[in-house]
PDB file of C-alpha atoms in Angstrom:
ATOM      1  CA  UNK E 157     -26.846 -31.639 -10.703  1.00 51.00           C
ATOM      2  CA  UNK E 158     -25.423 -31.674 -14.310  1.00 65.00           C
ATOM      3  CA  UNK E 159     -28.075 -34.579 -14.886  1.00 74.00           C
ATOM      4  CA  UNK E 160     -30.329 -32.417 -13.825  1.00 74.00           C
ATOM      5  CA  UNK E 161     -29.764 -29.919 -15.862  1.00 71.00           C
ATOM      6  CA  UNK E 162     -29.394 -31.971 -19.260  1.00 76.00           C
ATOM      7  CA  UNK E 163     -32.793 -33.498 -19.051  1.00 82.00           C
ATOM      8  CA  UNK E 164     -34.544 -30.471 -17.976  1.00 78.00           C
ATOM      9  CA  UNK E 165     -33.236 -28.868 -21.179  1.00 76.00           C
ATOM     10  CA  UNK E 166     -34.648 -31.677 -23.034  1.00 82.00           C
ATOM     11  CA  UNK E 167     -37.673 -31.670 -21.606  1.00 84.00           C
ATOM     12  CA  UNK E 168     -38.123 -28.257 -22.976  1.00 80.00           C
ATOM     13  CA  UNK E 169     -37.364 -29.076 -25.996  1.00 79.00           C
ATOM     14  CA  UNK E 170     -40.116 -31.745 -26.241  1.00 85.00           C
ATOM     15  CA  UNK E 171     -42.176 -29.039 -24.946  1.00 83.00           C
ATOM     16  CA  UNK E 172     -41.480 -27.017 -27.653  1.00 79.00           C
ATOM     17  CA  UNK E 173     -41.605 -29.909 -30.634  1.00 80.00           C
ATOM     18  CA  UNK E 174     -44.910 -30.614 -29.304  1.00 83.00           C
ATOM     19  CA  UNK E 175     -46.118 -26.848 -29.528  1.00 78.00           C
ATOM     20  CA  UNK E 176     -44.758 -26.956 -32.946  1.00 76.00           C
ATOM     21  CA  UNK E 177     -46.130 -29.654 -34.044  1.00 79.00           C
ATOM     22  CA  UNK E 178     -49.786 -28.340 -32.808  1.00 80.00           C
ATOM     23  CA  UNK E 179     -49.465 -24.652 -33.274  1.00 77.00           C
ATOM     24  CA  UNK E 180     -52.717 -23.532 -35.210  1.00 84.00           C
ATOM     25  CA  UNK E 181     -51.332 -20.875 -37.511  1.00 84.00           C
ATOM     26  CA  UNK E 182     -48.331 -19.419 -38.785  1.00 84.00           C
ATOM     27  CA  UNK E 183     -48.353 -16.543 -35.806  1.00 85.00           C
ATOM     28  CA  UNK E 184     -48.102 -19.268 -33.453  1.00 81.00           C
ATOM     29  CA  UNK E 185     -45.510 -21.085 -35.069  1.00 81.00           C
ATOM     30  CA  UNK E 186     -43.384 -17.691 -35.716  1.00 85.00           C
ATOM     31  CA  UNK E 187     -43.575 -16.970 -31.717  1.00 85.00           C
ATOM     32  CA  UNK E 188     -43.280 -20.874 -30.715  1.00 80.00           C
ATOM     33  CA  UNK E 189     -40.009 -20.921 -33.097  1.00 83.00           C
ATOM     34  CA  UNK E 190     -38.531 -17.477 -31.535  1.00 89.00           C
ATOM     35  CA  UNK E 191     -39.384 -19.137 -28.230  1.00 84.00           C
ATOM     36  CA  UNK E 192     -37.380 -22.045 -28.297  1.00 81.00           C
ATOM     37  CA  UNK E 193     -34.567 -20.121 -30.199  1.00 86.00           C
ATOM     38  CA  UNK E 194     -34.457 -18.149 -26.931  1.00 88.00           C
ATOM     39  CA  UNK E 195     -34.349 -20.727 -24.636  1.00 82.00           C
ATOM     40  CA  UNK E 196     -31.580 -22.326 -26.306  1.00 82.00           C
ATOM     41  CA  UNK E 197     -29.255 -19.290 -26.464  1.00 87.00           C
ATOM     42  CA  UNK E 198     -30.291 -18.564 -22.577  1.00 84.00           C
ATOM     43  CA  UNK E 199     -28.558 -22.388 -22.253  1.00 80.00           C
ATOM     44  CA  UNK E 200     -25.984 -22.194 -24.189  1.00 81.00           C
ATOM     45  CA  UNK E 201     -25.340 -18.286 -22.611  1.00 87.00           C
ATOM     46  CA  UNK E 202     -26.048 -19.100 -18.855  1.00 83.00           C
ATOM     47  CA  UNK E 203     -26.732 -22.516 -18.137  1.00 79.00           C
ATOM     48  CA  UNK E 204     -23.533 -24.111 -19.338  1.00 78.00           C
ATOM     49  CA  UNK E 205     -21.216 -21.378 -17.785  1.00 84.00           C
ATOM     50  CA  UNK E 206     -23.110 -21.936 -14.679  1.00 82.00           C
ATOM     51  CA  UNK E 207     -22.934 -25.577 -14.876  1.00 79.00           C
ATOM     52  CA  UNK E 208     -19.007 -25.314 -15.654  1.00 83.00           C
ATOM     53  CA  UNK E 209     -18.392 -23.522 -12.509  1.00 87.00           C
ATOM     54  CA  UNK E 210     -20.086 -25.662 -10.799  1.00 85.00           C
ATOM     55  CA  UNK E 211     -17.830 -28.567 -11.605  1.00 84.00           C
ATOM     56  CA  UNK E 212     -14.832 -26.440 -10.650  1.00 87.00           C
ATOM     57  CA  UNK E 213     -16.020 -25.787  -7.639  1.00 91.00           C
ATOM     58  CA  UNK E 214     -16.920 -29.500  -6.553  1.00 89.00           C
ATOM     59  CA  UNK E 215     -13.211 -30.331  -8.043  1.00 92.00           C
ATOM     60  CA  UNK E 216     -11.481 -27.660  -5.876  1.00 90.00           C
ATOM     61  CA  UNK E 217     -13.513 -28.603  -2.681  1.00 91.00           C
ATOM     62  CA  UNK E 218     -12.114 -32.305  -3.313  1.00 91.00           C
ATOM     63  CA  UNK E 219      -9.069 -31.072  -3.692  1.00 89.00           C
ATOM     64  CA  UNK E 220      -8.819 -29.324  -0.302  1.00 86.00           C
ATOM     65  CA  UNK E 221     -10.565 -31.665   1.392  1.00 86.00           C
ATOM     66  CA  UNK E 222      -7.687 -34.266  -0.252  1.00 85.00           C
ATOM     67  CA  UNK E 223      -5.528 -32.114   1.311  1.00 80.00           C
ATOM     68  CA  UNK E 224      -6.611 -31.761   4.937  1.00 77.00           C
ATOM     69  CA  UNK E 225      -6.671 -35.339   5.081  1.00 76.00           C
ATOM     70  CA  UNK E 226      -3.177 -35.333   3.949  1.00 70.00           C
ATOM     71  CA  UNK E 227      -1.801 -32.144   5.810  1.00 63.00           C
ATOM     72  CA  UNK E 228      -3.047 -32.423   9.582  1.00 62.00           C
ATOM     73  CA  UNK E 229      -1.096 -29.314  10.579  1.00 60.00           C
ATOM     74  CA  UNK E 230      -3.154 -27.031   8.190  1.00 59.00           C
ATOM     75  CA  UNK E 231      -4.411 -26.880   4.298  1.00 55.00           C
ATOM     76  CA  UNK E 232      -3.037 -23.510   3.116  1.00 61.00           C
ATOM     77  CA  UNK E 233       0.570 -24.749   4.481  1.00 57.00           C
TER      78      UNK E 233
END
């Protein structure tokens, strides 16, 4: 999922290179600029919490799951 996540990020950021690269006028640039400063702080802001939860989730499933294999009576004992 993390994968995921990385090179959809990038992909937007190609996206946005190519705009740049191609925008027409100085408007478009302005707006194509404040775009892609946007998306990045929406990452940085709510993808990479997200994505750190996640992967402390999947660790703490392991970890019960380690457990009931471990602990055949019951896993909060």
């Amino acid at each position: 999922m993390q994968k995921m996540g990385v090179i959809g990020c990038f992909l937007m950021f190609v996206a946005g290179g190519i705009l740049l690269f191609y925008s027409p006028d100085n408007l478009s640039l302005i707006f194509t600029v404040i775009m892609l400063l946007s998306i990045a702080v929406g990452i940085a802001l709510g993808m990479v919490p997200a994505m750190r939860c996640t992967r402390g989730f999947l660790r703490a499933q392991k970890k019960i799951e380690r457990a009931r294999t471990v602990e055949s009576a019951s896993t909060w004992l």
